[in-house]
Coordinates of C-alpha atoms and ligand atoms in Angstrom, one line a residue:
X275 CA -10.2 -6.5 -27.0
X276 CA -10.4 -6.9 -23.3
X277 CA -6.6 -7.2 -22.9
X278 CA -6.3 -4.2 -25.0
X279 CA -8.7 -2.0 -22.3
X280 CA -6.6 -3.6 -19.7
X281 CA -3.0 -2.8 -21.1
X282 CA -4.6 0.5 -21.6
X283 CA -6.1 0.9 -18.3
X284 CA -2.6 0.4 -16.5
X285 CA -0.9 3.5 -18.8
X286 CA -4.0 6.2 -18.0
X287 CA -4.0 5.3 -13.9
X288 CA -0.6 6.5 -13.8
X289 CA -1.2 9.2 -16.7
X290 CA -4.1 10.4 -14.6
X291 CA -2.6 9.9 -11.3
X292 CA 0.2 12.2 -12.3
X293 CA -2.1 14.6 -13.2
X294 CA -4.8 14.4 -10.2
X295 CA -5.6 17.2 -8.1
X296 CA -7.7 16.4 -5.5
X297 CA -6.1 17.0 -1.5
X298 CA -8.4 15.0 1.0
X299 CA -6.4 14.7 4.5
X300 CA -5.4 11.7 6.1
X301 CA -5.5 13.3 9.3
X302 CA -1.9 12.3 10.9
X303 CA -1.6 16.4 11.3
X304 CA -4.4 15.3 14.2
X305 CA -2.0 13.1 15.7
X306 CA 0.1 14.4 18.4
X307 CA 3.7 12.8 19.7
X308 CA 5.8 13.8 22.6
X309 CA 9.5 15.0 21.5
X310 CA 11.7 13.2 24.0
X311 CA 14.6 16.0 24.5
X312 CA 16.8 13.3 27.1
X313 CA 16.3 9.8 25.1
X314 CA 19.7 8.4 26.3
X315 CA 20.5 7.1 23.3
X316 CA 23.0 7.1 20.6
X317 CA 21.6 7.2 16.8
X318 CA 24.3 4.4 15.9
X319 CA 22.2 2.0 18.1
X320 CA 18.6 2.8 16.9
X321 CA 17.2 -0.3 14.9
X322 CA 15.0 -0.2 12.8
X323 CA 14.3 -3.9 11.5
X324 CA 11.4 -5.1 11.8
X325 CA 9.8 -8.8 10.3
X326 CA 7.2 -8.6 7.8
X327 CA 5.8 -11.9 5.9
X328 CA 8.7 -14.1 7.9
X329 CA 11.7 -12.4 6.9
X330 CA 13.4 -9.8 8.2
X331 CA 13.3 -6.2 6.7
X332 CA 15.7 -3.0 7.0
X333 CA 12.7 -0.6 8.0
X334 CA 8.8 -0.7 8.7
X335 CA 8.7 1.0 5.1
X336 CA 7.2 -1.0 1.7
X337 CA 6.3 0.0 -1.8
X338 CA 3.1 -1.0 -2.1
X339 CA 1.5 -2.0 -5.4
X340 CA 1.7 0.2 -8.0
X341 CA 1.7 -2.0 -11.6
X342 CA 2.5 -4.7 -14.2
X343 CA 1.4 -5.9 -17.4
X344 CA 3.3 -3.7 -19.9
X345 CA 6.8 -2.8 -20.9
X346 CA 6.2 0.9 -19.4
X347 CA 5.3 -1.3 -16.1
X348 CA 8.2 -3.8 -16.7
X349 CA 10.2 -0.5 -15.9
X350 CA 8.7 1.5 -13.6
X351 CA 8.9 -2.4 -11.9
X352 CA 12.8 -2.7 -12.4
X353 CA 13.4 0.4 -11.0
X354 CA 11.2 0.5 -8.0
X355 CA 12.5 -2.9 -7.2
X356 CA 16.3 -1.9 -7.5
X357 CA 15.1 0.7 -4.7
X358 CA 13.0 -2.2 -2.8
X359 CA 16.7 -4.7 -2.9
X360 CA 19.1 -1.7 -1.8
X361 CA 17.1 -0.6 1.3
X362 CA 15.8 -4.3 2.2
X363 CA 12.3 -3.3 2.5
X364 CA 9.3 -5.2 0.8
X365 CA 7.8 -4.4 -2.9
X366 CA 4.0 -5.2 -3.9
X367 CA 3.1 -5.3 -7.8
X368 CA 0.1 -4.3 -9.6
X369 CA -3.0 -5.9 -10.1
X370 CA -1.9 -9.8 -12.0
X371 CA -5.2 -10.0 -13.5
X372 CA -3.9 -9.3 -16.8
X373 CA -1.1 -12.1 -16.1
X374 CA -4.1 -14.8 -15.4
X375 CA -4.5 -14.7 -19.4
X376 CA -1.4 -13.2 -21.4
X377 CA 1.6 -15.1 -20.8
X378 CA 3.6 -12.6 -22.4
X379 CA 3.1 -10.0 -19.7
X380 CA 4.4 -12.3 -16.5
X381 CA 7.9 -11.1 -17.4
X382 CA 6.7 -7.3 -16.4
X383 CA 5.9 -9.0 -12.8
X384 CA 8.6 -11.1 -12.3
X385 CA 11.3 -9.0 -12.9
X386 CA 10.7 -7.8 -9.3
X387 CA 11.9 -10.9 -8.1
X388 CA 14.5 -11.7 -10.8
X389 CA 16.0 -8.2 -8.7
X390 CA 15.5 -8.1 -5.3
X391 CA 16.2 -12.5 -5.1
X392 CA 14.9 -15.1 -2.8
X393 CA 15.9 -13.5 0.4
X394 CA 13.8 -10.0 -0.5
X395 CA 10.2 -10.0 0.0
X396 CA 8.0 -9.7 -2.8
X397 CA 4.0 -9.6 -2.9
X398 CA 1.2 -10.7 -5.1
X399 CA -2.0 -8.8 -5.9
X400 CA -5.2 -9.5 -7.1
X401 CA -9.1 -8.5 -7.1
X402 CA -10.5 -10.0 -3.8
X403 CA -13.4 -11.7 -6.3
X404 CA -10.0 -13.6 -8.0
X405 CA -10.6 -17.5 -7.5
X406 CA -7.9 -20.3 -4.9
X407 CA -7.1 -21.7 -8.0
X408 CA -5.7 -17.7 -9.9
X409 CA -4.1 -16.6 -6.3
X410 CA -2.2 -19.8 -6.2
X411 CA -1.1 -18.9 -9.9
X412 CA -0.4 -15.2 -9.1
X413 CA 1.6 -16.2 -6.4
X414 CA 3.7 -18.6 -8.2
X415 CA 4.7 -16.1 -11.3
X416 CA 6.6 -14.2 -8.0
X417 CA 7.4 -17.1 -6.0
X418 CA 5.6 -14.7 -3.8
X419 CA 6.2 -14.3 0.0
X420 CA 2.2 -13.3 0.4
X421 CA -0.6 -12.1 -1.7
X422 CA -2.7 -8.7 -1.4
X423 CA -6.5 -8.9 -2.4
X424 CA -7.8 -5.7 -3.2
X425 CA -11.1 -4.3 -2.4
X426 CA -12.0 -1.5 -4.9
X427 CA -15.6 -0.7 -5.0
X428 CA -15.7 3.0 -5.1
X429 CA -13.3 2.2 -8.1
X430 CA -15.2 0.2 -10.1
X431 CA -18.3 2.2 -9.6
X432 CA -16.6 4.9 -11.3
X433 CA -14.8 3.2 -14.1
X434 CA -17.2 2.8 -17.0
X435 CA -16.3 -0.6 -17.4
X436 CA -16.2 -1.5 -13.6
X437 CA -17.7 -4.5 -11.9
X438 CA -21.1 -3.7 -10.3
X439 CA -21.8 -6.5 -8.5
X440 CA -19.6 -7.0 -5.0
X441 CA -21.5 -10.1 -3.6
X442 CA -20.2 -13.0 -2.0
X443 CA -16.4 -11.2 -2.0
X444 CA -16.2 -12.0 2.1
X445 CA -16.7 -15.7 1.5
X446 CA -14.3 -15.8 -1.4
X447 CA -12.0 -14.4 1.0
X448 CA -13.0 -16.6 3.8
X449 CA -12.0 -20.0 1.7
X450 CA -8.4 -18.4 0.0
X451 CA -7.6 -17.4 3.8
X452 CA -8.3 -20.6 5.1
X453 CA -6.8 -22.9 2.3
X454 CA -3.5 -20.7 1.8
X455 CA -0.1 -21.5 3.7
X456 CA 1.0 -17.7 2.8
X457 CA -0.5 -14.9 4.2
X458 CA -3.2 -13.0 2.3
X459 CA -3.8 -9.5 2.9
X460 CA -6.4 -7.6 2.5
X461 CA -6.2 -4.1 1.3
X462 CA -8.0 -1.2 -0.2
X463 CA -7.2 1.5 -3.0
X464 CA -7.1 4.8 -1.2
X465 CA -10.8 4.6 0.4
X466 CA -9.3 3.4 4.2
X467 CA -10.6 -0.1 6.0
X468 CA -14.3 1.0 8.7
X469 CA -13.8 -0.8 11.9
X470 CA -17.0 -2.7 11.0
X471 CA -15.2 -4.3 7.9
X472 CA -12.1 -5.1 9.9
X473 CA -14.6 -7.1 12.2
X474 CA -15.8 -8.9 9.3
X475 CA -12.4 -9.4 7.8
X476 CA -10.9 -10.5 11.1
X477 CA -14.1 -13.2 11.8
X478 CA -13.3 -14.9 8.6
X479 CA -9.6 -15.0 9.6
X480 CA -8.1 -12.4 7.8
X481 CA -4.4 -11.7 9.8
X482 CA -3.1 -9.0 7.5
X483 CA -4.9 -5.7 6.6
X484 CA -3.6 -2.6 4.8
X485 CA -6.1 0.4 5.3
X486 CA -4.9 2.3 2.3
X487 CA -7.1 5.5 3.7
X488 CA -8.0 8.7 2.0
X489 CA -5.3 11.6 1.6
X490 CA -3.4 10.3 -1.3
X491 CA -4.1 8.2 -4.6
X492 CA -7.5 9.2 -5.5
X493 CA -8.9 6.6 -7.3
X494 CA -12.4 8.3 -7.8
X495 CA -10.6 11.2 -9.2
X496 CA -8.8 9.1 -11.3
X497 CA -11.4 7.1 -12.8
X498 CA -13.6 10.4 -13.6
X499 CA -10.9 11.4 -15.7
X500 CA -11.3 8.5 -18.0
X501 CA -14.6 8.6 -17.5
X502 CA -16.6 11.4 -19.9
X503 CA -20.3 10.7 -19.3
X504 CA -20.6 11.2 -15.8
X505 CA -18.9 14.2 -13.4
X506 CA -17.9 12.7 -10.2
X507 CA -15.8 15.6 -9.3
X508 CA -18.7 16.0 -6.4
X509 CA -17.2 12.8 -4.8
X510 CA -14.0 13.0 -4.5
X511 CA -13.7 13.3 -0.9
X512 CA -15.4 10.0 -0.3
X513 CA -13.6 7.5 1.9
X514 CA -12.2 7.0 5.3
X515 CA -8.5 9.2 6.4
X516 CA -5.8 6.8 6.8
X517 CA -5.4 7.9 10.5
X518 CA -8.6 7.4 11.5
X519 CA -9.0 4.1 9.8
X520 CA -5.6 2.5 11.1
X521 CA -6.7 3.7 15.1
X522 CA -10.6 1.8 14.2
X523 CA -9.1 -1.2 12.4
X524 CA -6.2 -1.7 15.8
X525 CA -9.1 -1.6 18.0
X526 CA -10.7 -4.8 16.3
X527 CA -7.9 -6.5 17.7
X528 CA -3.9 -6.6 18.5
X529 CA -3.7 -9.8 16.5
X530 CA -3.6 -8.2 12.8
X531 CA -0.5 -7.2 11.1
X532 CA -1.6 -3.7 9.8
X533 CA -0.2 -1.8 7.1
X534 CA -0.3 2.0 6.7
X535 CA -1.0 3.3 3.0
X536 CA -2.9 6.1 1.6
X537 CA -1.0 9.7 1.9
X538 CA 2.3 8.5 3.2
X539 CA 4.8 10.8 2.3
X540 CA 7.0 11.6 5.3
X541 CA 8.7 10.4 7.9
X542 CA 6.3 12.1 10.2
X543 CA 3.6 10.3 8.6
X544 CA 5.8 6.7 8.9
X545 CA 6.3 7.7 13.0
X546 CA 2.8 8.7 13.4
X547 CA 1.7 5.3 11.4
X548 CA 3.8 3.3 13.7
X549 CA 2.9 4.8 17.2
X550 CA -1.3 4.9 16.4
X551 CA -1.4 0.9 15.5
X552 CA 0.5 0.2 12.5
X553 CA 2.9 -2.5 12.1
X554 CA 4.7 -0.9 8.4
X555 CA 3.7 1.5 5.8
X556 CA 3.4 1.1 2.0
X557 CA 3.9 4.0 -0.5
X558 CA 2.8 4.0 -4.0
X559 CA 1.5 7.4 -5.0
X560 CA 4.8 9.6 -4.0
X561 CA 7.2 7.2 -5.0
X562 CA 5.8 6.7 -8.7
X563 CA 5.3 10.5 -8.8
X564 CA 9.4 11.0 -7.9
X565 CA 10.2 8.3 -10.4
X566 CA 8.4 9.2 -13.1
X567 CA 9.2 13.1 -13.0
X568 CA 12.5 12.9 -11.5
X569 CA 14.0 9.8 -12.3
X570 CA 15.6 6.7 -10.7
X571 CA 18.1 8.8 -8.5
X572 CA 15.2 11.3 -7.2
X573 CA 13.1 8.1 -6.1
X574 CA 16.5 6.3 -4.6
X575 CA 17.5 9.7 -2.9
X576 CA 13.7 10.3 -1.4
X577 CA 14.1 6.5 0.5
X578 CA 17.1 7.2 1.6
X579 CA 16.5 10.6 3.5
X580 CA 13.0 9.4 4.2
X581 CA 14.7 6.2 6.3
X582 CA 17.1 8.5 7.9
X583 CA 14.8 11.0 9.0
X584 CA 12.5 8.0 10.2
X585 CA 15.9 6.7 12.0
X586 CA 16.1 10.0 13.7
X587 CA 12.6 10.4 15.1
X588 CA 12.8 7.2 16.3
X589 CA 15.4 8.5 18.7
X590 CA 13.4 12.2 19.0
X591 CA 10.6 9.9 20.7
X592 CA 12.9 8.1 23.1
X593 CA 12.9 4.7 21.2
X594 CA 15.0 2.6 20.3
X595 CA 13.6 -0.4 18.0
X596 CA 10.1 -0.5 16.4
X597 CA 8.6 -2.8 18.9
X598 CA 9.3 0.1 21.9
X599 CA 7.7 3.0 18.9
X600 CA 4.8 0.8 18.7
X601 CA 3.9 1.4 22.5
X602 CA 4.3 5.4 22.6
X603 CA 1.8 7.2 23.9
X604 CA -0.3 9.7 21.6
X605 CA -3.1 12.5 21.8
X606 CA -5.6 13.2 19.0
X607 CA -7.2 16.4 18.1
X608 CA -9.4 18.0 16.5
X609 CA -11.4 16.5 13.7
X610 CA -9.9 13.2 13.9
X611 CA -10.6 13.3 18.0
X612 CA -14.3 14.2 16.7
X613 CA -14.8 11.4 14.0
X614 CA -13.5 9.4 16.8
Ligands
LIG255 C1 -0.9 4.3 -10.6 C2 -1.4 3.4 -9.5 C3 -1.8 2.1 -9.7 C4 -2.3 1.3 -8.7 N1 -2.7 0.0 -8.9 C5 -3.0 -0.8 -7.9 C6 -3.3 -2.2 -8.2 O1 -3.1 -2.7 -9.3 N2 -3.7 -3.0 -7.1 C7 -3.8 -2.5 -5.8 O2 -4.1 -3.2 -4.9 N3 -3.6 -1.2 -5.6 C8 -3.2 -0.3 -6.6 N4 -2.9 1.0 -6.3 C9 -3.2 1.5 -5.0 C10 -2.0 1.6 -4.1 O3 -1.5 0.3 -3.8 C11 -2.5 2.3 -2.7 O4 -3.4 1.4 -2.1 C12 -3.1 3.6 -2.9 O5 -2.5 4.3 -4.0 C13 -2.9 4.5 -1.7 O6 -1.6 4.8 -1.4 P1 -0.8 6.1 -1.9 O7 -1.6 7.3 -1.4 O8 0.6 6.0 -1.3 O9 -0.7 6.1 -3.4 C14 -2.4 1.8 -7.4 C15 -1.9 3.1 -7.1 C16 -1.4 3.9 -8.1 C17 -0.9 5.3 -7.8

């Protein structure tokens, strides 16, 4: 029964997700970067490789996870990761919980590496609450290069048949950090990271942390929409904007890889990311949406322009590799200078 709620579960977030139609802001458009009209520098020589879980990647750019569990997933999987092995950037799956007990659904999960192969970088996701003993299972259904623990509150409180109880989730995280060889990161739905959790996150020796802000993937919005008792429509800008959550979580401290989700569309977004304290971005919400309504070629054709047009501001701001973008100046206004 509970497998069939899950399997369930996995086709309405991306029914429902398609359909959403709440707009909060990440507040990049607050954000402010100099255009550099005399870089010196030829767009042949621009590189933008950066390393990400030990290996080397093509750009600071990953999909970031998305699904798993069901042959509609086992697609949406083979596709996405098709994308992932051409451009040499990283790919994150959907939630494995479902993979802890049914056998028959690993295949939907590690087709991702059957594609992209041992040199592509693939990672494994589960609730933050998951146990040493199912992250070191999750991992090994991937032969995964790292695993993302999500921390989804505001979802569960809003799914009928959510969790309610979130105690003892920093110690669990505490002993998988401190007995794993991989790295484990830490990420959120679409709610953004507070500075005060990064602190706590970063005491317990969490390295890796992706803020997955507000201003994309509602997951309030889409939980409401399975949910018919209660109108949450009243909440739905709840959460922390991705810009203002990556600046707070940087200022914790230098020494944690963070990732950039929650609203990333553009290539202004990506440059923006990179240049307020991000290390690489992850994109779920836009590139499922491209897929699913446009097909394979739309979603290949959006990473391609979107890596060019990252290529090109890289030069526009005088750079010419990620480390040098990661150390340009930039100004913030208005509300995000405020909240700041
Ligand atoms: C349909 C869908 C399903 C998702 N499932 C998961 C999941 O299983 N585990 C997880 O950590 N995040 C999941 N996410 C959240 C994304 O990884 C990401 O944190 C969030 O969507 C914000 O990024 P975006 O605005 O680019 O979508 C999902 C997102 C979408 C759109």
């Amino acid at each position: 029964m509970k497998k069939d709620i899950r399997r369930d579960r996995k086709k309405e977030h991306i029914e429902y997700y398609l359909k959403s139609t709440s707009k909060n802001k990440t507040l990049f458009e607050d954000v402010y970067i100099e255009h550099i009209s005399l870089p010196e520098l030829n767009l042949d020589e621009i590189d933008t490789k950066t390393t990400f879980l030990d290996k080397i990647i093509e750009y600071p750019i990953m999909i970031n996870a998305i699904t798993g569990g069901t042959e509609f997933s086992r697609e949406i999987n083979r596709d996405l990761s098709n994308i992932a092995k051409e451009y040499h950037i990283p790919i994150a799956v959907g939630s494995q919980t479902i993979a802890l007990k049914d056998k028959k659904s690993h295949e939907s999960f590690k087709i991702v590496r059957d594609i992209v192969g041992k040199e592509g970088v693939v990672i494994a996701n589960l609730n933050a609450s998951a146990s040493l003993d199912e992250v070191k299972y999750a991992m090994d259904i991937l032969d995964a290069d790292g695993i993302q623990l999500h921390l989804n509150p505001a979802q569960e409180l809003v799914m009928k048949e959510g969790d309610r109880n979130f105690k003892g989730i920093l110690d669990n995280i505490q002993n998988i950090v401190s007995h794993m060889e991989k790295p484990v990161i830490i990420k959120e739905v679409g709610f953004g990271i507070a500075k005060e959790v990064a602190e706590m996150l970063y005491n317990v020796g969490v390295k890796y942390i992706d803020v997955s802000g507000i201003g994309g993937t509602n997951f309030i919005e889409i939980e409401d929409r399975r949910n018919d008792q209660i109108d949450f429509s009243d909440i739905y800008c709840w959460g922390i904007p991705t810009a203002l959550s990556l600046i707070q979580c940087r200022s914790v401290s230098e020494d944690i890889i963070l990732i950039s989700s929650g609203g990333i569309k553009t290539s202004i977004d990506i440059i923006k990311s990179l240049c307020i304290g991000g290390d690489l971005v992850g994109i779920s919400g836009e590139i499922l949406r491209l897929l699913i309504e446009g097909g394979y070629d739309r979603a290949d054709k959006y990473i391609k322009e979107l890596m060019y047009k990252f290529k090109i501001l890289v030069l526009l701001t005088g750079n010419k590799n990620i480390e040098e973008l990661k150390k340009t100046p930039y100004k913030v206004k208005g509300e995000l200078k405020d909240l700041l």
